[in-house]
Amino acid sequence: SNERLHQDLAALGALDGLDFRTAPAPAGGVRDTVIFSKNPMTEIDSGLSEQDTGWFAMPTVEIEVAQQRVLVAGVHVYPPLNDAKQWRKGLSAMDTWVHEHPQSPMILAGDFNSTTGHRLYRDAVAGFTEASGLLPQSTWPQTMLPFPVLEIDHILGRGVRFAQTRTTPVTG
């Protein structure tokens, strides 16, 4: 993502009520993911830098929800189509971060470039609940077919319950 995209989404009303956010994604920079929230949050250093992931850094925050501190990671893992080593490195970095916080309620959300058919993905998110439930919310590919057929974007939680999730197409 980039700041121009965020401005366009805001103009379309897609960010209404999300008054808090992490630092901007620098153009051509080392991070392309931003976390938006309706609750105040504090950005934390996570060990998910571009060196750790082999691609983009993943922002992490602490958010207080229902009197509980929840860690949230904005995930974007390199796609395994051209370089599975980089994909593995990103999932492994995320797995390490998760295991460094074994007691913390946690949400992992974003583009994992993985389906539940990938063993490495399943291993990295063991103990997490998929917000979409038993039926996947397909998100990829967006443009090659009449509709997406694979769920590579996920919202996962540990120690939290999801009240609602949805995929919302934004025209334009």
Short mmCIF file of C-alpha atoms in Angstrom, two decimals:
data_model
loop_
_atom_site.label_atom_id
_atom_site.label_comp_id
_atom_site.label_asym_id
_atom_site.label_seq_id
_atom_site.Cartn_x
_atom_site.Cartn_y
_atom_site.Cartn_z
CA SER A 1 0.00 0.00 0.00
CA ASN A 2 1.03 3.64 -0.17
CA GLU A 3 -0.16 6.97 1.11
CA ARG A 4 -1.89 7.86 -2.17
CA LEU A 5 -3.95 4.68 -1.86
CA HIS A 6 -4.84 5.57 1.75
CA GLN A 7 -5.99 9.04 0.63
CA ASP A 8 -8.14 7.47 -2.10
CA LEU A 9 -9.65 4.96 0.36
CA ALA A 10 -10.38 7.76 2.83
CA ALA A 11 -12.10 9.78 0.08
CA LEU A 12 -14.32 6.76 -0.64
CA GLY A 13 -15.22 6.46 3.06
CA ALA A 14 -13.43 3.13 3.49
CA LEU A 15 -11.44 4.43 6.49
CA ASP A 16 -14.34 6.15 8.30
CA GLY A 17 -14.11 5.58 12.05
CA LEU A 18 -10.52 4.37 11.87
CA ASP A 19 -8.95 7.36 13.60
CA PHE A 20 -5.66 5.72 14.59
CA ARG A 21 -2.91 4.32 12.40
CA THR A 22 0.71 3.26 12.35
CA ALA A 23 3.42 5.26 10.63
CA PRO A 24 3.02 5.92 6.91
CA ALA A 25 4.30 3.41 4.38
CA PRO A 26 7.27 5.14 2.76
CA ALA A 27 7.23 5.32 -1.04
CA GLY A 28 9.74 2.78 -2.32
CA GLY A 29 10.49 2.03 1.29
CA VAL A 30 11.08 -0.91 3.55
CA ARG A 31 7.48 -1.30 4.69
CA ASP A 32 4.25 -1.40 2.70
CA THR A 33 1.70 -2.22 5.41
CA VAL A 34 -0.18 0.17 7.68
CA ILE A 35 -2.51 -0.78 10.53
CA PHE A 36 -5.68 1.32 10.92
CA SER A 37 -7.77 1.08 14.10
CA LYS A 38 -10.78 2.61 15.80
CA ASN A 39 -8.96 2.15 19.15
CA PRO A 40 -5.81 3.98 20.26
CA MET A 41 -2.67 1.94 19.74
CA THR A 42 1.03 2.07 20.40
CA GLU A 43 3.47 0.98 17.71
CA ILE A 44 6.09 -1.42 19.10
CA ASP A 45 9.42 -2.75 17.86
CA SER A 46 8.78 -6.36 16.96
CA GLY A 47 11.77 -7.93 15.32
CA LEU A 48 9.80 -8.06 12.07
CA SER A 49 12.11 -5.72 10.16
CA GLU A 50 12.88 -6.07 6.47
CA GLN A 51 16.06 -7.95 7.42
CA ASP A 52 14.03 -10.36 9.56
CA THR A 53 11.33 -11.01 6.94
CA GLY A 54 13.50 -10.91 3.82
CA TRP A 55 11.13 -8.41 2.24
CA PHE A 56 8.98 -5.71 3.83
CA ALA A 57 8.91 -4.93 7.54
CA MET A 58 5.65 -5.80 9.30
CA PRO A 59 4.25 -3.18 11.69
CA THR A 60 3.20 -4.34 15.14
CA VAL A 61 1.12 -2.53 17.74
CA GLU A 62 -0.44 -2.92 21.15
CA ILE A 63 -4.13 -2.10 21.31
CA GLU A 64 -6.30 -2.13 24.42
CA VAL A 65 -9.59 -3.91 23.74
CA ALA A 66 -12.08 -4.73 26.52
CA GLN A 67 -9.47 -4.00 29.22
CA GLN A 68 -7.02 -6.40 27.61
CA ARG A 69 -3.73 -5.65 25.87
CA VAL A 70 -3.73 -7.24 22.39
CA LEU A 71 -0.71 -7.46 20.11
CA VAL A 72 -1.48 -6.93 16.42
CA ALA A 73 0.82 -7.59 13.47
CA GLY A 74 0.16 -6.23 9.99
CA VAL A 75 1.37 -9.14 7.88
CA HIS A 76 2.70 -9.08 4.33
CA VAL A 77 4.75 -12.13 3.39
CA TYR A 78 6.64 -12.43 0.11
CA PRO A 79 4.68 -14.49 -2.45
CA PRO A 80 6.03 -18.04 -2.92
CA LEU A 81 5.55 -17.94 -6.70
CA ASN A 82 9.09 -16.79 -7.60
CA ASP A 83 11.17 -17.25 -4.46
CA ALA A 84 9.97 -19.70 -1.84
CA LYS A 85 13.05 -18.95 0.31
CA GLN A 86 11.88 -15.37 0.88
CA TRP A 87 8.34 -16.62 1.57
CA ARG A 88 9.70 -19.10 4.15
CA LYS A 89 11.83 -16.38 5.75
CA GLY A 90 8.80 -14.10 6.19
CA LEU A 91 6.64 -16.85 7.71
CA SER A 92 9.53 -17.97 9.93
CA ALA A 93 10.09 -14.42 11.22
CA MET A 94 6.41 -14.13 12.04
CA ASP A 95 6.46 -17.56 13.72
CA THR A 96 9.44 -16.48 15.85
CA TRP A 97 7.65 -13.27 16.90
CA VAL A 98 4.52 -15.22 17.83
CA HIS A 99 6.55 -17.63 19.98
CA GLU A 100 8.30 -14.72 21.73
CA HIS A 101 4.86 -13.71 23.12
CA PRO A 102 3.30 -17.05 24.13
CA GLN A 103 0.84 -15.64 26.69
CA SER A 104 -0.24 -12.52 24.81
CA PRO A 105 -3.62 -12.23 23.11
CA MET A 106 -2.71 -11.61 19.48
CA ILE A 107 -4.13 -10.79 16.06
CA LEU A 108 -2.25 -11.47 12.83
CA ALA A 109 -3.88 -9.79 9.84
CA GLY A 110 -2.88 -9.24 6.27
CA ASP A 111 -1.51 -10.86 3.16
CA PHE A 112 0.14 -14.14 4.12
CA ASN A 113 0.40 -15.21 0.46
CA SER A 114 -0.52 -18.62 1.85
CA THR A 115 -3.51 -20.90 2.06
CA THR A 116 -4.31 -23.52 4.65
CA GLY A 117 -2.90 -25.99 2.12
CA HIS A 118 0.63 -24.73 2.91
CA ARG A 119 2.15 -26.72 5.79
CA LEU A 120 4.55 -23.90 6.70
CA TYR A 121 1.59 -21.53 7.05
CA ARG A 122 -0.34 -24.02 9.21
CA ASP A 123 2.72 -24.49 11.44
CA ALA A 124 3.26 -20.72 11.80
CA VAL A 125 -0.35 -20.08 12.86
CA ALA A 126 -0.91 -23.18 15.01
CA GLY A 127 -3.08 -22.23 17.99
CA PHE A 128 -4.75 -19.34 16.15
CA THR A 129 -8.39 -19.16 15.07
CA GLU A 130 -9.18 -18.10 11.52
CA ALA A 131 -11.68 -15.22 11.66
CA SER A 132 -13.37 -16.33 8.45
CA GLY A 133 -14.34 -19.61 10.12
CA LEU A 134 -14.62 -22.90 8.29
CA LEU A 135 -15.42 -21.40 4.91
CA PRO A 136 -12.61 -19.33 3.40
CA GLN A 137 -13.17 -15.74 2.28
CA SER A 138 -11.47 -15.87 -1.08
CA THR A 139 -9.37 -12.79 -1.86
CA TRP A 140 -7.05 -13.79 -4.75
CA PRO A 141 -6.69 -13.30 -7.65
CA GLN A 142 -8.65 -10.08 -7.93
CA THR A 143 -8.27 -9.45 -11.64
CA MET A 144 -7.39 -12.64 -13.55
CA LEU A 145 -10.72 -14.42 -13.02
CA PRO A 146 -14.33 -13.23 -12.63
CA PHE A 147 -13.95 -13.61 -8.85
CA PRO A 148 -11.26 -14.58 -6.32
CA VAL A 149 -10.87 -18.30 -5.60
CA LEU A 150 -8.17 -18.54 -2.89
CA GLU A 151 -7.93 -17.14 0.64
CA ILE A 152 -4.36 -15.83 0.95
CA ASP A 153 -5.32 -12.85 3.13
CA HIS A 154 -6.15 -13.86 6.68
CA ILE A 155 -7.25 -12.48 10.03
CA LEU A 156 -6.16 -14.81 12.81
CA GLY A 157 -6.56 -14.52 16.55
CA ARG A 158 -5.24 -16.12 19.69
CA GLY A 159 -6.90 -15.28 23.00
CA VAL A 160 -9.49 -13.10 21.23
CA ARG A 161 -12.94 -13.65 19.73
CA PHE A 162 -14.06 -12.10 16.48
CA ALA A 163 -17.52 -10.53 16.43
CA GLN A 164 -17.54 -9.92 12.69
CA THR A 165 -15.29 -9.96 9.65
CA ARG A 166 -15.99 -9.21 6.03
CA THR A 167 -14.31 -8.60 2.72
CA THR A 168 -15.45 -5.36 1.13
CA PRO A 169 -14.72 -4.62 -2.51
CA VAL A 170 -13.90 -0.95 -3.07
CA THR A 171 -14.72 0.31 -6.54
CA GLY A 172 -12.04 2.50 -8.05
#
